[in-house]
Amino acid sequence: FPYTTLFRSKLLFALLIDRSKSQAPNAESIMKAATLLFQSLATGGNQGYLVIFDEEIFMSKRPLLPSEAREVIDEVKFDGGTALYEAIGKTSTQLLSRSRNPDFPRRAIILISDGDDNISNLTFAKADEIAITEGVTIFSLVTPNNERHGKFAINLLSITTGGRAIVDKHMEEGVAPLLAAINGQWALSLVPQQAPDQKLHSLTVKTTQRGVSLIAPEKILLR
């Protein structure tokens, strides 16, 4: 890519809360973390949606004020199965899509979940592909669970989309580093040499500066 532009821009985000039965033991911590994340991110020109899911997916029809989000979060009840991949796919296409949000180069899912999914019609691979295609980054706060598969899946979803997952920390301790990762995100505009083909291509971003680590999506859509 001979031409690149790096710039900071406002953020459009969707906070996804997994309210399945497996989350019930961590209900209080989840609600506190969700409220703090939404209040911390919905500032300046940033805007945020709220998505609550179990077997079903409930999405706010418009961006919410922090006070509105808190009212909804306070009423969350934990029960049922988990349609995690379905929630990621629908949020990416219906709330955070490229075509719907041309004024927001930075669009992210902020996910609070243990990573388990037992009911989605979408596969892990398809949910990941949809998020990458729509240019949505996934940042995750992983809730305690003894299942390794869920942790692995949610960590991989974050890495491949250019985000970060906070795993194996108490939730209260995980909020600050997650916010730091989100607030440290920059939008990178690339001008490729080849003509747009509406396909995903591998992407590698490197720096020669010492002491600096970069996280970027593994693929990019040429459009």
PDB file of C-alpha atoms in Angstrom:
ATOM      1  CA  PHE A   1       0.000   0.000   0.000  1.00  0.00           C
ATOM      2  CA  PRO A   2       1.915   3.088  -1.203  1.00  0.00           C
ATOM      3  CA  TYR A   3      -0.502   5.613   0.302  1.00  0.00           C
ATOM      4  CA  THR A   4      -1.716   5.490   3.899  1.00  0.00           C
ATOM      5  CA  THR A   5      -3.371   7.933   6.263  1.00  0.00           C
ATOM      6  CA  LEU A   6      -3.511   7.454  10.026  1.00  0.00           C
ATOM      7  CA  PHE A   7      -6.084   9.488  11.930  1.00  0.00           C
ATOM      8  CA  ARG A   8      -8.059   9.579  15.175  1.00  0.00           C
ATOM      9  CA  SER A   9     -11.830   9.756  14.780  1.00  0.00           C
ATOM     10  CA  LYS A  10     -15.011   9.499  16.797  1.00  0.00           C
ATOM     11  CA  LEU A  11     -16.258   6.053  17.719  1.00  0.00           C
ATOM     12  CA  LEU A  12     -19.558   4.335  16.998  1.00  0.00           C
ATOM     13  CA  PHE A  13     -19.903   1.320  19.265  1.00  0.00           C
ATOM     14  CA  ALA A  14     -22.380  -1.334  20.299  1.00  0.00           C
ATOM     15  CA  LEU A  15     -22.105  -2.761  23.811  1.00  0.00           C
ATOM     16  CA  LEU A  16     -23.132  -6.421  23.670  1.00  0.00           C
ATOM     17  CA  ILE A  17     -24.153  -8.058  26.956  1.00  0.00           C
ATOM     18  CA  ASP A  18     -24.514 -11.829  27.124  1.00  0.00           C
ATOM     19  CA  ARG A  19     -27.377 -12.457  29.530  1.00  0.00           C
ATOM     20  CA  SER A  20     -27.470 -16.244  29.192  1.00  0.00           C
ATOM     21  CA  LYS A  21     -27.880 -18.540  32.187  1.00  0.00           C
ATOM     22  CA  SER A  22     -24.154 -19.280  32.357  1.00  0.00           C
ATOM     23  CA  GLN A  23     -23.571 -15.600  33.117  1.00  0.00           C
ATOM     24  CA  ALA A  24     -25.843 -15.516  36.160  1.00  0.00           C
ATOM     25  CA  PRO A  25     -23.092 -16.136  38.776  1.00  0.00           C
ATOM     26  CA  ASN A  26     -21.330 -12.997  37.511  1.00  0.00           C
ATOM     27  CA  ALA A  27     -24.461 -10.868  37.073  1.00  0.00           C
ATOM     28  CA  GLU A  28     -23.517  -8.066  39.464  1.00  0.00           C
ATOM     29  CA  SER A  29     -19.997  -7.688  38.071  1.00  0.00           C
ATOM     30  CA  ILE A  30     -21.287  -7.788  34.488  1.00  0.00           C
ATOM     31  CA  MET A  31     -23.809  -5.018  35.112  1.00  0.00           C
ATOM     32  CA  LYS A  32     -21.241  -2.819  36.855  1.00  0.00           C
ATOM     33  CA  ALA A  33     -18.692  -3.334  34.073  1.00  0.00           C
ATOM     34  CA  ALA A  34     -21.285  -2.711  31.352  1.00  0.00           C
ATOM     35  CA  THR A  35     -22.434   0.539  32.941  1.00  0.00           C
ATOM     36  CA  LEU A  36     -18.873   1.802  33.378  1.00  0.00           C
ATOM     37  CA  LEU A  37     -17.886   0.880  29.821  1.00  0.00           C
ATOM     38  CA  PHE A  38     -20.890   2.620  28.278  1.00  0.00           C
ATOM     39  CA  GLN A  39     -20.506   5.762  30.397  1.00  0.00           C
ATOM     40  CA  SER A  40     -16.774   5.968  29.662  1.00  0.00           C
ATOM     41  CA  LEU A  41     -17.141   5.503  25.897  1.00  0.00           C
ATOM     42  CA  ALA A  42     -20.276   7.568  25.168  1.00  0.00           C
ATOM     43  CA  THR A  43     -18.464  10.897  25.424  1.00  0.00           C
ATOM     44  CA  GLY A  44     -17.505  13.671  23.019  1.00  0.00           C
ATOM     45  CA  GLY A  45     -18.651  12.742  19.537  1.00  0.00           C
ATOM     46  CA  ASN A  46     -18.852   9.014  20.307  1.00  0.00           C
ATOM     47  CA  GLN A  47     -22.205   7.244  20.067  1.00  0.00           C
ATOM     48  CA  GLY A  48     -23.269   3.878  21.434  1.00  0.00           C
ATOM     49  CA  TYR A  49     -25.974   1.260  20.945  1.00  0.00           C
ATOM     50  CA  LEU A  50     -26.935  -1.371  23.509  1.00  0.00           C
ATOM     51  CA  VAL A  51     -27.462  -5.011  22.522  1.00  0.00           C
ATOM     52  CA  ILE A  52     -28.715  -7.603  25.031  1.00  0.00           C
ATOM     53  CA  PHE A  53     -28.778 -11.237  23.938  1.00  0.00           C
ATOM     54  CA  ASP A  54     -29.494 -14.791  25.022  1.00  0.00           C
ATOM     55  CA  GLU A  55     -31.460 -16.979  22.561  1.00  0.00           C
ATOM     56  CA  GLU A  56     -32.935 -13.724  21.281  1.00  0.00           C
ATOM     57  CA  ILE A  57     -31.241 -10.456  20.402  1.00  0.00           C
ATOM     58  CA  PHE A  58     -32.563  -7.106  21.595  1.00  0.00           C
ATOM     59  CA  MET A  59     -30.972  -4.040  19.979  1.00  0.00           C
ATOM     60  CA  SER A  60     -31.607  -0.386  20.777  1.00  0.00           C
ATOM     61  CA  LYS A  61     -33.130   1.348  17.760  1.00  0.00           C
ATOM     62  CA  ARG A  62     -30.909   4.404  18.178  1.00  0.00           C
ATOM     63  CA  PRO A  63     -27.746   5.407  20.047  1.00  0.00           C
ATOM     64  CA  LEU A  64     -28.461   5.842  23.755  1.00  0.00           C
ATOM     65  CA  LEU A  65     -27.434   8.354  26.373  1.00  0.00           C
ATOM     66  CA  PRO A  66     -25.459   6.838  29.290  1.00  0.00           C
ATOM     67  CA  SER A  67     -28.442   7.356  31.604  1.00  0.00           C
ATOM     68  CA  GLU A  68     -30.733   5.504  29.184  1.00  0.00           C
ATOM     69  CA  ALA A  69     -28.275   2.628  28.843  1.00  0.00           C
ATOM     70  CA  ARG A  70     -27.965   2.321  32.607  1.00  0.00           C
ATOM     71  CA  GLU A  71     -31.722   2.004  33.023  1.00  0.00           C
ATOM     72  CA  VAL A  72     -31.766  -0.909  30.577  1.00  0.00           C
ATOM     73  CA  ILE A  73     -28.698  -2.589  32.092  1.00  0.00           C
ATOM     74  CA  ASP A  74     -30.191  -2.404  35.596  1.00  0.00           C
ATOM     75  CA  GLU A  75     -33.163  -4.479  34.400  1.00  0.00           C
ATOM     76  CA  VAL A  76     -31.167  -7.278  32.745  1.00  0.00           C
ATOM     77  CA  LYS A  77     -32.156 -10.794  33.886  1.00  0.00           C
ATOM     78  CA  PHE A  78     -29.845 -13.727  33.211  1.00  0.00           C
ATOM     79  CA  ASP A  79     -31.361 -16.926  31.810  1.00  0.00           C
ATOM     80  CA  GLY A  80     -31.523 -19.055  28.669  1.00  0.00           C
ATOM     81  CA  GLY A  81     -29.041 -20.060  25.986  1.00  0.00           C
ATOM     82  CA  THR A  82     -26.523 -18.051  23.990  1.00  0.00           C
ATOM     83  CA  ALA A  83     -26.672 -16.820  20.387  1.00  0.00           C
ATOM     84  CA  LEU A  84     -23.294 -15.084  20.492  1.00  0.00           C
ATOM     85  CA  TYR A  85     -22.300 -15.435  16.835  1.00  0.00           C
ATOM     86  CA  GLU A  86     -25.774 -14.391  15.727  1.00  0.00           C
ATOM     87  CA  ALA A  87     -25.539 -11.262  17.891  1.00  0.00           C
ATOM     88  CA  ILE A  88     -22.172 -10.339  16.394  1.00  0.00           C
ATOM     89  CA  GLY A  89     -23.418 -10.849  12.839  1.00  0.00           C
ATOM     90  CA  LYS A  90     -26.623  -8.857  13.248  1.00  0.00           C
ATOM     91  CA  THR A  91     -24.936  -6.029  15.136  1.00  0.00           C
ATOM     92  CA  SER A  92     -22.277  -5.732  12.431  1.00  0.00           C
ATOM     93  CA  THR A  93     -24.763  -5.623   9.557  1.00  0.00           C
ATOM     94  CA  GLN A  94     -27.726  -3.817  11.113  1.00  0.00           C
ATOM     95  CA  LEU A  95     -26.141  -1.272  13.474  1.00  0.00           C
ATOM     96  CA  LEU A  96     -22.476  -0.853  12.563  1.00  0.00           C
ATOM     97  CA  SER A  97     -22.350  -1.508   8.823  1.00  0.00           C
ATOM     98  CA  ARG A  98     -20.117   0.503   6.481  1.00  0.00           C
ATOM     99  CA  SER A  99     -23.006   1.670   4.309  1.00  0.00           C
ATOM    100  CA  ARG A 100     -25.144   2.849   7.223  1.00  0.00           C
ATOM    101  CA  ASN A 101     -22.356   4.776   8.983  1.00  0.00           C
ATOM    102  CA  PRO A 102     -20.136   6.599   6.455  1.00  0.00           C
ATOM    103  CA  ASP A 103     -19.213   9.256   9.040  1.00  0.00           C
ATOM    104  CA  PHE A 104     -17.751   6.695  11.490  1.00  0.00           C
ATOM    105  CA  PRO A 105     -14.506   5.073  10.287  1.00  0.00           C
ATOM    106  CA  ARG A 106     -14.134   3.607  13.798  1.00  0.00           C
ATOM    107  CA  ARG A 107     -16.906   1.144  14.550  1.00  0.00           C
ATOM    108  CA  ALA A 108     -16.580  -1.418  17.321  1.00  0.00           C
ATOM    109  CA  ILE A 109     -18.388  -4.122  19.227  1.00  0.00           C
ATOM    110  CA  ILE A 110     -17.693  -4.073  22.965  1.00  0.00           C
ATOM    111  CA  LEU A 111     -18.525  -7.599  24.053  1.00  0.00           C
ATOM    112  CA  ILE A 112     -19.123  -8.920  27.572  1.00  0.00           C
ATOM    113  CA  SER A 113     -19.442 -12.711  27.394  1.00  0.00           C
ATOM    114  CA  ASP A 114     -17.838 -16.028  28.341  1.00  0.00           C
ATOM    115  CA  GLY A 115     -17.598 -16.888  24.646  1.00  0.00           C
ATOM    116  CA  ASP A 116     -19.907 -19.884  24.663  1.00  0.00           C
ATOM    117  CA  ASP A 117     -22.520 -20.253  21.921  1.00  0.00           C
ATOM    118  CA  ASN A 118     -25.099 -23.038  21.877  1.00  0.00           C
ATOM    119  CA  ILE A 119     -27.884 -21.785  19.620  1.00  0.00           C
ATOM    120  CA  SER A 120     -26.665 -19.534  16.773  1.00  0.00           C
ATOM    121  CA  ASN A 121     -27.444 -20.227  13.154  1.00  0.00           C
ATOM    122  CA  LEU A 122     -24.171 -18.498  12.250  1.00  0.00           C
ATOM    123  CA  THR A 123     -20.857 -20.287  12.655  1.00  0.00           C
ATOM    124  CA  PHE A 124     -17.805 -18.767  14.308  1.00  0.00           C
ATOM    125  CA  ALA A 125     -16.134 -18.364  10.915  1.00  0.00           C
ATOM    126  CA  LYS A 126     -19.130 -16.592   9.378  1.00  0.00           C
ATOM    127  CA  ALA A 127     -19.547 -14.177  12.289  1.00  0.00           C
ATOM    128  CA  ASP A 128     -15.841 -13.364  12.075  1.00  0.00           C
ATOM    129  CA  GLU A 129     -16.063 -12.821   8.315  1.00  0.00           C
ATOM    130  CA  ILE A 130     -19.074 -10.517   8.646  1.00  0.00           C
ATOM    131  CA  ALA A 131     -17.364  -8.348  11.261  1.00  0.00           C
ATOM    132  CA  ILE A 132     -14.202  -8.063   9.156  1.00  0.00           C
ATOM    133  CA  THR A 133     -16.146  -7.332   5.970  1.00  0.00           C
ATOM    134  CA  GLU A 134     -18.067  -4.536   7.707  1.00  0.00           C
ATOM    135  CA  GLY A 135     -14.875  -3.144   9.256  1.00  0.00           C
ATOM    136  CA  VAL A 136     -16.073  -3.769  12.821  1.00  0.00           C
ATOM    137  CA  THR A 137     -13.479  -4.289  15.546  1.00  0.00           C
ATOM    138  CA  ILE A 138     -14.333  -6.535  18.490  1.00  0.00           C
ATOM    139  CA  PHE A 139     -13.084  -5.665  21.980  1.00  0.00           C
ATOM    140  CA  SER A 140     -14.014  -8.230  24.627  1.00  0.00           C
ATOM    141  CA  LEU A 141     -14.262  -8.504  28.376  1.00  0.00           C
ATOM    142  CA  VAL A 142     -14.338 -12.241  29.004  1.00  0.00           C
ATOM    143  CA  THR A 143     -16.383 -13.318  32.011  1.00  0.00           C
ATOM    144  CA  PRO A 144     -15.187 -16.175  34.270  1.00  0.00           C
ATOM    145  CA  ASN A 145     -15.974 -19.648  32.980  1.00  0.00           C
ATOM    146  CA  ASN A 146     -14.248 -23.012  33.238  1.00  0.00           C
ATOM    147  CA  GLU A 147     -14.756 -23.737  29.527  1.00  0.00           C
ATOM    148  CA  ARG A 148     -11.585 -23.098  27.537  1.00  0.00           C
ATOM    149  CA  HIS A 149     -13.310 -23.226  24.143  1.00  0.00           C
ATOM    150  CA  GLY A 150     -15.334 -20.084  24.816  1.00  0.00           C
ATOM    151  CA  LYS A 151     -12.272 -18.134  25.951  1.00  0.00           C
ATOM    152  CA  PHE A 152     -10.336 -19.252  22.881  1.00  0.00           C
ATOM    153  CA  ALA A 153     -13.160 -18.308  20.509  1.00  0.00           C
ATOM    154  CA  ILE A 154     -13.752 -14.858  21.946  1.00  0.00           C
ATOM    155  CA  ASN A 155     -10.025 -14.105  22.045  1.00  0.00           C
ATOM    156  CA  LEU A 156      -9.647 -15.146  18.403  1.00  0.00           C
ATOM    157  CA  LEU A 157     -12.609 -13.007  17.321  1.00  0.00           C
ATOM    158  CA  SER A 158     -10.959  -9.997  18.926  1.00  0.00           C
ATOM    159  CA  ILE A 159      -7.521 -10.652  17.447  1.00  0.00           C
ATOM    160  CA  THR A 160      -8.671 -11.269  13.868  1.00  0.00           C
ATOM    161  CA  THR A 161     -10.756  -8.069  13.802  1.00  0.00           C
ATOM    162  CA  GLY A 162      -7.958  -5.916  15.210  1.00  0.00           C
ATOM    163  CA  GLY A 163      -9.252  -5.660  18.762  1.00  0.00           C
ATOM    164  CA  ARG A 164      -8.291  -7.064  22.134  1.00  0.00           C
ATOM    165  CA  ALA A 165      -9.778  -9.471  24.661  1.00  0.00           C
ATOM    166  CA  ILE A 166      -9.201  -9.186  28.396  1.00  0.00           C
ATOM    167  CA  VAL A 167      -9.108 -12.761  29.706  1.00  0.00           C
ATOM    168  CA  ASP A 168      -8.494 -14.327  33.126  1.00  0.00           C
ATOM    169  CA  LYS A 169      -8.837 -11.142  35.137  1.00  0.00           C
ATOM    170  CA  HIS A 170     -11.455 -10.094  37.646  1.00  0.00           C
ATOM    171  CA  MET A 171     -13.977  -8.068  35.690  1.00  0.00           C
ATOM    172  CA  GLU A 172     -13.392  -4.942  37.735  1.00  0.00           C
ATOM    173  CA  GLU A 173      -9.679  -5.145  36.877  1.00  0.00           C
ATOM    174  CA  GLY A 174     -10.370  -5.776  33.197  1.00  0.00           C
ATOM    175  CA  VAL A 175     -12.372  -2.610  32.471  1.00  0.00           C
ATOM    176  CA  ALA A 176      -9.435  -0.171  32.599  1.00  0.00           C
ATOM    177  CA  PRO A 177      -7.123  -2.063  30.180  1.00  0.00           C
ATOM    178  CA  LEU A 178     -10.027  -2.657  27.818  1.00  0.00           C
ATOM    179  CA  LEU A 179     -10.868   1.047  27.767  1.00  0.00           C
ATOM    180  CA  ALA A 180      -7.197   1.832  27.172  1.00  0.00           C
ATOM    181  CA  ALA A 181      -7.168  -0.485  24.154  1.00  0.00           C
ATOM    182  CA  ILE A 182     -10.357   1.024  22.716  1.00  0.00           C
ATOM    183  CA  ASN A 183      -9.245   4.618  23.278  1.00  0.00           C
ATOM    184  CA  GLY A 184      -5.844   3.815  21.782  1.00  0.00           C
ATOM    185  CA  GLN A 185      -7.381   2.718  18.475  1.00  0.00           C
ATOM    186  CA  TRP A 186      -6.662   4.726  15.330  1.00  0.00           C
ATOM    187  CA  ALA A 187      -8.253   4.545  11.895  1.00  0.00           C
ATOM    188  CA  LEU A 188      -5.888   3.651   9.059  1.00  0.00           C
ATOM    189  CA  SER A 189      -6.905   4.630   5.536  1.00  0.00           C
ATOM    190  CA  LEU A 190      -5.194   2.602   2.775  1.00  0.00           C
ATOM    191  CA  VAL A 191      -5.037   3.215  -0.961  1.00  0.00           C
ATOM    192  CA  PRO A 192      -4.150  -0.102  -2.663  1.00  0.00           C
ATOM    193  CA  GLN A 193      -2.379  -0.422  -5.987  1.00  0.00           C
ATOM    194  CA  GLN A 194      -4.875  -2.921  -7.344  1.00  0.00           C
ATOM    195  CA  ALA A 195      -8.471  -2.192  -8.313  1.00  0.00           C
ATOM    196  CA  PRO A 196     -11.186  -2.849  -5.691  1.00  0.00           C
ATOM    197  CA  ASP A 197     -12.603  -6.346  -6.070  1.00  0.00           C
ATOM    198  CA  GLN A 198     -14.950  -6.524  -3.048  1.00  0.00           C
ATOM    199  CA  LYS A 199     -12.879  -9.390  -1.624  1.00  0.00           C
ATOM    200  CA  LEU A 200     -11.007  -9.869   1.641  1.00  0.00           C
ATOM    201  CA  HIS A 201      -7.214  -9.682   1.447  1.00  0.00           C
ATOM    202  CA  SER A 202      -4.562 -10.445   4.059  1.00  0.00           C
ATOM    203  CA  LEU A 203      -3.207  -7.428   5.928  1.00  0.00           C
ATOM    204  CA  THR A 204      -0.002  -6.980   7.917  1.00  0.00           C
ATOM    205  CA  VAL A 205       0.861  -3.727   9.700  1.00  0.00           C
ATOM    206  CA  LYS A 206       4.383  -3.280  11.106  1.00  0.00           C
ATOM    207  CA  THR A 207       6.357  -0.541  12.826  1.00  0.00           C
ATOM    208  CA  THR A 208      10.096   0.069  13.084  1.00  0.00           C
ATOM    209  CA  GLN A 209       9.681   2.033  16.307  1.00  0.00           C
ATOM    210  CA  ARG A 210      11.006   0.231  19.350  1.00  0.00           C
ATOM    211  CA  GLY A 211       8.715  -0.449  22.276  1.00  0.00           C
ATOM    212  CA  VAL A 212       5.568  -0.106  20.163  1.00  0.00           C
ATOM    213  CA  SER A 213       3.223  -2.990  19.396  1.00  0.00           C
ATOM    214  CA  LEU A 214       0.445  -2.797  16.827  1.00  0.00           C
ATOM    215  CA  ILE A 215      -2.772  -4.760  16.543  1.00  0.00           C
ATOM    216  CA  ALA A 216      -4.617  -4.699  13.217  1.00  0.00           C
ATOM    217  CA  PRO A 217      -7.271  -6.786  11.451  1.00  0.00           C
ATOM    218  CA  GLU A 218      -5.855  -9.845   9.726  1.00  0.00           C
ATOM    219  CA  LYS A 219      -7.830  -9.071   6.569  1.00  0.00           C
ATOM    220  CA  ILE A 220      -9.158  -6.017   4.754  1.00  0.00           C
ATOM    221  CA  LEU A 221     -11.953  -5.556   2.219  1.00  0.00           C
ATOM    222  CA  LEU A 222     -10.916  -3.851  -1.014  1.00  0.00           C
ATOM    223  CA  ARG A 223     -13.881  -1.747  -2.068  1.00  0.00           C
TER     224      ARG A 223
END
